[in-house]
Amino acid sequence: MRLYLALALGGLPLGAMYALQALGIVVIYKTSKVFTFATGAVGMLAAYVASWLAVEQHVPVVLAAATATLTGVGVGLVMESLTIRPVRGAVNRTVVTLGWLIALQGLVGMLFGNTSGRQAAKVFSSEPLFTVQALNLAYGVDQTAVLLLALALAAGLGLFFRRSALGTAMRAVADDPEAAGLLGMPVHRVSLTAWGLGCGLSALSGVLVTPLLSSLDTLTLVVFTIQALAAALVGRLQSLPLTLLGGLGLGLVQPVVRHALRDLGLSGTNELVALLVVLVALVARRRTGRGDVGGGGLVPAAQVALPSLRALAPVVATGAVLVVVLPLTGSTTFVIDLSLVAIWALAVLSIVLLTGVVGQVSVCQGVFMALGGFGAAIAVDHGVPFVPALLVGGGLAAAAAALVALPALRLQPLELAIATLSLAFTADTFLYKWHPLVSDASGRAIPRPGFAEIGTAAGQRAYFWLLAVVLVLAGLAVASLRRGRTGAALTALRSSEAATAAMGFSVASAKLRGFAAAGFLAGVAGAAYAGLNQIATGAAFDTTRSISLLAYAVVAGVGSVPGAVLGGLIVTLSTLSFGSSTDIASGFSASATSALTGVVLILVLRFAPEGVTGVAARAVRRRPRPVPALEVA
Amino acid sequence: MLSPRDRLLAWLFAAQLLAAAVLGVVLVNALGGGSAPTVLGQAGPLPSVTAAPSAVPTGTVGPTTGPRGGSTTVTTTTGGQQGSTGSSGGGTVLKPGAPIKIGVLVTQTGAINFAPSAQATKAYVDRVNAAGGVNGHKIELIIMDDQLDQARGQQAAQRMLADGVLAFAAWNAPNTENQIVPFLEANKVPLIGSYGMYAQYHSPWAYAFSAHYGHYGYELGRWLKEKGSTKAGFIYIDNGEARANDGLERAVQAGWKDAGGTGTVEMHREDPTQGVYDDVVTSLQLSGVDGIATILDQTAYNRLQQASDRHAYTPVHVATPLFADPAVAKTSSNEGTWVASDMEFLEAGTPAVNDYVQTVRAAYGAKATVNWVGEVGWLDAMILVDALKAMGKDITRAGLVKAVDGLRSNGYGFTSPLRFGPGERDLNRCLKLGRITGGKLVPATGWRCDGQPF
């Protein structure tokens, strides 16, 4: 008992760290109804700026911290004015913040390098400030400072929103922006202030928290996002005191759970606890009628019309020739790249189905891919031949997707995005290290007899041709889903759940089928990826992969089936390293790819939300049709 | 009849496919070279690498999952054919001047990275190439990065194999290495020098010249007791492999008991992403643990020290070489810590170590990082070059394995004498101890070896 009490109280400073990041999320959401996923990345940027100033430029640490915080404010202002305000729809705006997340990660990697070892700017020392001997409990100066700051900020911001004129204006704008505008309130300026304030808080949190984690890298603070999400949802995205309590509560509970489950050899229990809190909080929100995180589906999901089968003939002919000829013209390495294009195209196709057709946003397709890989490997272990094992992998992923869809039945698209992102974070640290799934060696070998001799071109070619057939079949299946009664149900669901029900379709059934089908495709893609590498692992399908898959699907066009091929090509190119050997070795190339991905995602949502294929199709539609000649009698 | 709109759409899609293919060919092949490897060393025509019938190592090296014993006929052919004069029963003879390609996989990006190993390997091979290479051939290193991802690493291995490497060498990619042995055995390609995961010490195709973690665990347990601990704890980063974790824990318990320790060592297996260690320290303190052995990475060592400082926790501490890494902050709890290492301490200033340090610093200037990881990469390169020299004209994969087994060493100035021999894979069984004194590592003992079977 004494131990658990000590562990719980020792976790309070950790909880304060969560709360600090969560406060930034809530401040922004209260005013703009946009859920930002970029808070961790803003904090990370600020931590690097502070480190560069204080450690390398020898600027006094307080001045460095202040400058870094102001940098965060500046990022918030730019984010709001240039990329949030011009974009339509709460979900699209949230996806923009995902773009910022990966863009900032990449930018920091390019500027400062993305390896650990850089020293954080320490505003406070970690010397013990006070101890409780009976519990062997000790708080350092730095931990106490974070704790007090979180308390002070929660109280101060509460007062600000209730008592100050600007705070009142913010609340008014949050309640009804149009009415506030009509009353003469400067709506845009208020929104701008909220984003500046929220990102400034995230930046300050990053500067203060990083030294406590003894790690200045591009990942740690971003992973903290799931904890902040949980704390913010405990506060119903509105209440600052409850958000503070949510953060502190997580800090209290996590070390206790971790210790209690220590003998089970589980990893990622902190993230697992946070995921449970997120799910419970989301469901509770809807039960209490506070489900105002709506905003509809992804706005750009305008479907690109498919040509008739006869019209497709030249495409099929050209494609078939390319599929047969291309592998014969390049090296084995090139054939591996072609296989990757097919695999990622299949993965993007799953997002086309889920987001473009069904209208749901998932930020965890990578998790379904990983499950597909592990499922296939387990099947092969049990004597299932390789090709049927791909389908078994797809089946496992489909089952998991249907499980995710169960809470999704109650959630609005934006809430679903939050839940699936939390799941992706949890998979990184928990699921991909869970021995019953991944084996005792954190990865499962998956031989593919009949398709390799790994080092030989013939084996790789055979495997590519198999993948090409799978991709074509999947594309035809998705295209056919948009026809007939199922297509009508799914299309109606995209627009309005109420309308879907009014038309006599079951909303629950349509959602479940959509999720399961998309999960199946992602699972087969993951199984195919495992087959390519002859090993199933989770590392290739981390949170960043899930986000970037969604990003590339949006860039290629989530409403277009053939766009998936373009998406597959873009994803493959993004996984290859370009540039000089020095750039590759230093990680600069990977960072530049990440930054470019984020920027392109933001630009596409800003200027062409229907994606590249959508724009192309629109351009074709705008061509004047030839006017038939009049027959003169 | 197709409408004009349908025709346009159809051709648009066809054009998209074609553009995708062209873009793929241009970008993948021209810009990045497909596998986007970091090709270092001398450029030249691809060698043909045909492993000839040869004796594969025999002997007993413990539990095995792969082919072992007797002889195996190796007929794998990979890579391009340029530069080859064909193979005969004795193996492939490269054209004069054709480079020998070697695949190097090193985790160079991510929270944990081993870039110093790649620096050291490249610096050593560059020097050998500058002096004329090996038996008339330059060595071409293809260095790739797995970014801490097994699948990416396995794919990189496939690409390097497709590029015609003779062998893999000087790997420092723990995540990929966990699962690489079946790949090595299926393709009969040797790995000469690696970080050293469990299976690599039990395969005829893999060599790790750093000590098995079992030896580390055993000696840490012994030293912990010998340095005065009465109740011990052991903190380590999850290896991601149950049998490796279990073996390590058993080794620590065995060392502790053999040194006269009573009771069991309290185990703390930590996740690499574990953000703070305050709860670990609290738990150790409340259990009355007065001595800890640790196998952590640099970030985890920093986190442990910070928590120890806050709690004023100063147990007897025996750590691994990464504790003395420049990336680990020197704090109050750092002082007095014992550091066990299977490599000569940089601070020892021996000629071999100085040669490594000076060469890497001359090659990389301010970007040079010299540490234990770099020492391992340097030693791997030394042994690779020695083995290539010993092969003579018999440049085959099986010939390389035979050549490594036939080496004799006094430790190259970095380790205790390595136990080369046919089938022998537990080559490095000795560690020495140093102590952080006045903020610096001071060597304290000579080599101490154990014969524990792991």
JSON list of C-alpha atoms in Angstrom, two decimals, chain B residues 20-112:
[
{"chain": "B", "resi": 20, "resn": "ALA", "atom": "CA", "xyz": [3.16, 6.99, -62.52]},
{"chain": "B", "resi": 21, "resn": "ALA", "atom": "CA", "xyz": [5.31, 4.37, -64.15]},
{"chain": "B", "resi": 22, "resn": "VAL", "atom": "CA", "xyz": [7.60, 6.89, -65.81]},
{"chain": "B", "resi": 23, "resn": "LEU", "atom": "CA", "xyz": [7.90, 8.90, -62.61]},
{"chain": "B", "resi": 24, "resn": "GLY", "atom": "CA", "xyz": [8.68, 5.73, -60.73]},
{"chain": "B", "resi": 25, "resn": "VAL", "atom": "CA", "xyz": [11.38, 4.70, -63.17]},
{"chain": "B", "resi": 26, "resn": "VAL", "atom": "CA", "xyz": [12.93, 8.16, -63.32]},
{"chain": "B", "resi": 27, "resn": "LEU", "atom": "CA", "xyz": [12.77, 9.01, -59.65]},
{"chain": "B", "resi": 28, "resn": "VAL", "atom": "CA", "xyz": [13.53, 5.62, -58.22]},
{"chain": "B", "resi": 29, "resn": "ASN", "atom": "CA", "xyz": [16.36, 4.73, -60.56]},
{"chain": "B", "resi": 30, "resn": "ALA", "atom": "CA", "xyz": [17.86, 8.09, -61.51]},
{"chain": "B", "resi": 31, "resn": "LEU", "atom": "CA", "xyz": [17.45, 10.15, -58.36]},
{"chain": "B", "resi": 32, "resn": "GLY", "atom": "CA", "xyz": [17.71, 7.61, -55.65]},
{"chain": "B", "resi": 33, "resn": "GLY", "atom": "CA", "xyz": [19.02, 4.48, -57.26]},
{"chain": "B", "resi": 34, "resn": "GLY", "atom": "CA", "xyz": [16.04, 2.43, -56.14]},
{"chain": "B", "resi": 35, "resn": "SER", "atom": "CA", "xyz": [17.26, 1.20, -52.83]},
{"chain": "B", "resi": 36, "resn": "ALA", "atom": "CA", "xyz": [18.67, 4.61, -52.13]},
{"chain": "B", "resi": 37, "resn": "PRO", "atom": "CA", "xyz": [21.73, 3.19, -50.46]},
{"chain": "B", "resi": 38, "resn": "THR", "atom": "CA", "xyz": [24.53, 5.30, -49.21]},
{"chain": "B", "resi": 39, "resn": "VAL", "atom": "CA", "xyz": [27.19, 4.00, -51.53]},
{"chain": "B", "resi": 40, "resn": "LEU", "atom": "CA", "xyz": [30.53, 4.70, -50.08]},
{"chain": "B", "resi": 41, "resn": "GLY", "atom": "CA", "xyz": [33.99, 3.71, -51.07]},
{"chain": "B", "resi": 42, "resn": "GLN", "atom": "CA", "xyz": [35.07, 3.08, -54.62]},
{"chain": "B", "resi": 43, "resn": "ALA", "atom": "CA", "xyz": [32.62, 2.91, -57.44]},
{"chain": "B", "resi": 44, "resn": "GLY", "atom": "CA", "xyz": [33.07, 0.18, -59.98]},
{"chain": "B", "resi": 45, "resn": "PRO", "atom": "CA", "xyz": [31.44, -2.62, -61.84]},
{"chain": "B", "resi": 46, "resn": "LEU", "atom": "CA", "xyz": [29.31, -5.07, -59.94]},
{"chain": "B", "resi": 47, "resn": "PRO", "atom": "CA", "xyz": [31.07, -8.22, -58.90]},
{"chain": "B", "resi": 48, "resn": "SER", "atom": "CA", "xyz": [29.57, -11.58, -59.43]},
{"chain": "B", "resi": 49, "resn": "VAL", "atom": "CA", "xyz": [29.39, -13.33, -56.15]},
{"chain": "B", "resi": 50, "resn": "THR", "atom": "CA", "xyz": [29.00, -17.04, -56.39]},
{"chain": "B", "resi": 51, "resn": "ALA", "atom": "CA", "xyz": [29.60, -19.00, -53.30]},
{"chain": "B", "resi": 52, "resn": "ALA", "atom": "CA", "xyz": [31.27, -22.25, -54.13]},
{"chain": "B", "resi": 53, "resn": "PRO", "atom": "CA", "xyz": [31.02, -25.60, -52.42]},
{"chain": "B", "resi": 54, "resn": "SER", "atom": "CA", "xyz": [32.81, -25.18, -49.19]},
{"chain": "B", "resi": 55, "resn": "ALA", "atom": "CA", "xyz": [32.95, -26.39, -45.70]},
{"chain": "B", "resi": 56, "resn": "VAL", "atom": "CA", "xyz": [30.48, -24.54, -43.55]},
{"chain": "B", "resi": 57, "resn": "PRO", "atom": "CA", "xyz": [31.58, -24.18, -39.96]},
{"chain": "B", "resi": 58, "resn": "THR", "atom": "CA", "xyz": [31.18, -27.18, -37.79]},
{"chain": "B", "resi": 59, "resn": "GLY", "atom": "CA", "xyz": [31.09, -27.58, -34.10]},
{"chain": "B", "resi": 60, "resn": "THR", "atom": "CA", "xyz": [28.73, -26.96, -31.28]},
{"chain": "B", "resi": 61, "resn": "VAL", "atom": "CA", "xyz": [27.80, -23.48, -30.29]},
{"chain": "B", "resi": 62, "resn": "GLY", "atom": "CA", "xyz": [24.70, -24.18, -28.27]},
{"chain": "B", "resi": 63, "resn": "PRO", "atom": "CA", "xyz": [21.09, -24.36, -29.30]},
{"chain": "B", "resi": 64, "resn": "THR", "atom": "CA", "xyz": [20.58, -23.85, -32.98]},
{"chain": "B", "resi": 65, "resn": "THR", "atom": "CA", "xyz": [17.83, -23.15, -35.41]},
{"chain": "B", "resi": 66, "resn": "GLY", "atom": "CA", "xyz": [19.81, -23.28, -38.61]},
{"chain": "B", "resi": 67, "resn": "PRO", "atom": "CA", "xyz": [21.98, -25.66, -40.58]},
{"chain": "B", "resi": 68, "resn": "ARG", "atom": "CA", "xyz": [24.96, -26.76, -38.61]},
{"chain": "B", "resi": 69, "resn": "GLY", "atom": "CA", "xyz": [27.60, -29.39, -38.75]},
{"chain": "B", "resi": 70, "resn": "GLY", "atom": "CA", "xyz": [29.02, -31.27, -41.68]},
{"chain": "B", "resi": 71, "resn": "SER", "atom": "CA", "xyz": [29.39, -29.44, -44.93]},
{"chain": "B", "resi": 72, "resn": "THR", "atom": "CA", "xyz": [26.92, -27.56, -47.02]},
{"chain": "B", "resi": 73, "resn": "THR", "atom": "CA", "xyz": [27.01, -26.84, -50.69]},
{"chain": "B", "resi": 74, "resn": "VAL", "atom": "CA", "xyz": [26.44, -23.17, -51.36]},
{"chain": "B", "resi": 75, "resn": "THR", "atom": "CA", "xyz": [25.33, -22.22, -54.82]},
{"chain": "B", "resi": 76, "resn": "THR", "atom": "CA", "xyz": [23.55, -18.94, -54.28]},
{"chain": "B", "resi": 77, "resn": "THR", "atom": "CA", "xyz": [24.07, -16.48, -57.09]},
{"chain": "B", "resi": 78, "resn": "THR", "atom": "CA", "xyz": [22.98, -12.91, -56.78]},
{"chain": "B", "resi": 79, "resn": "GLY", "atom": "CA", "xyz": [23.62, -9.51, -58.20]},
{"chain": "B", "resi": 80, "resn": "GLY", "atom": "CA", "xyz": [24.88, -8.42, -61.54]},
{"chain": "B", "resi": 81, "resn": "GLN", "atom": "CA", "xyz": [27.36, -10.28, -63.58]},
{"chain": "B", "resi": 82, "resn": "GLN", "atom": "CA", "xyz": [29.64, -7.48, -64.68]},
{"chain": "B", "resi": 83, "resn": "GLY", "atom": "CA", "xyz": [33.20, -7.75, -63.67]},
{"chain": "B", "resi": 84, "resn": "SER", "atom": "CA", "xyz": [33.09, -11.48, -63.35]},
{"chain": "B", "resi": 85, "resn": "THR", "atom": "CA", "xyz": [35.16, -14.00, -65.14]},
{"chain": "B", "resi": 86, "resn": "GLY", "atom": "CA", "xyz": [32.79, -16.72, -64.09]},
{"chain": "B", "resi": 87, "resn": "SER", "atom": "CA", "xyz": [33.00, -19.17, -61.30]},
{"chain": "B", "resi": 88, "resn": "SER", "atom": "CA", "xyz": [34.74, -22.42, -60.99]},
{"chain": "B", "resi": 89, "resn": "GLY", "atom": "CA", "xyz": [34.77, -25.08, -58.37]},
{"chain": "B", "resi": 90, "resn": "GLY", "atom": "CA", "xyz": [37.08, -23.03, -56.24]},
{"chain": "B", "resi": 91, "resn": "GLY", "atom": "CA", "xyz": [34.86, -19.96, -56.20]},
{"chain": "B", "resi": 92, "resn": "THR", "atom": "CA", "xyz": [34.48, -16.74, -58.07]},
{"chain": "B", "resi": 93, "resn": "VAL", "atom": "CA", "xyz": [37.47, -14.76, -59.20]},
{"chain": "B", "resi": 94, "resn": "LEU", "atom": "CA", "xyz": [36.73, -11.07, -59.50]},
{"chain": "B", "resi": 95, "resn": "LYS", "atom": "CA", "xyz": [38.23, -9.16, -62.38]},
{"chain": "B", "resi": 96, "resn": "PRO", "atom": "CA", "xyz": [41.32, -7.26, -61.31]},
{"chain": "B", "resi": 97, "resn": "GLY", "atom": "CA", "xyz": [40.21, -3.97, -59.85]},
{"chain": "B", "resi": 98, "resn": "ALA", "atom": "CA", "xyz": [36.58, -4.96, -59.39]},
{"chain": "B", "resi": 99, "resn": "PRO", "atom": "CA", "xyz": [35.39, -3.92, -55.95]},
{"chain": "B", "resi": 100, "resn": "ILE", "atom": "CA", "xyz": [34.20, -6.28, -53.25]},
{"chain": "B", "resi": 101, "resn": "LYS", "atom": "CA", "xyz": [30.78, -5.07, -52.16]},
{"chain": "B", "resi": 102, "resn": "ILE", "atom": "CA", "xyz": [29.92, -5.25, -48.49]},
{"chain": "B", "resi": 103, "resn": "GLY", "atom": "CA", "xyz": [26.47, -4.42, -47.05]},
{"chain": "B", "resi": 104, "resn": "VAL", "atom": "CA", "xyz": [26.43, -2.43, -43.85]},
{"chain": "B", "resi": 105, "resn": "LEU", "atom": "CA", "xyz": [23.18, -1.84, -41.97]},
{"chain": "B", "resi": 106, "resn": "VAL", "atom": "CA", "xyz": [23.32, 0.70, -39.17]},
{"chain": "B", "resi": 107, "resn": "THR", "atom": "CA", "xyz": [20.48, 2.41, -37.33]},
{"chain": "B", "resi": 108, "resn": "GLN", "atom": "CA", "xyz": [21.39, 6.02, -37.99]},
{"chain": "B", "resi": 109, "resn": "THR", "atom": "CA", "xyz": [18.17, 7.92, -37.38]},
{"chain": "B", "resi": 110, "resn": "GLY", "atom": "CA", "xyz": [15.68, 7.80, -34.56]},
{"chain": "B", "resi": 111, "resn": "ALA", "atom": "CA", "xyz": [15.81, 8.19, -30.83]},
{"chain": "B", "resi": 112, "resn": "ILE", "atom": "CA", "xyz": [18.52, 5.53, -30.54]}
]
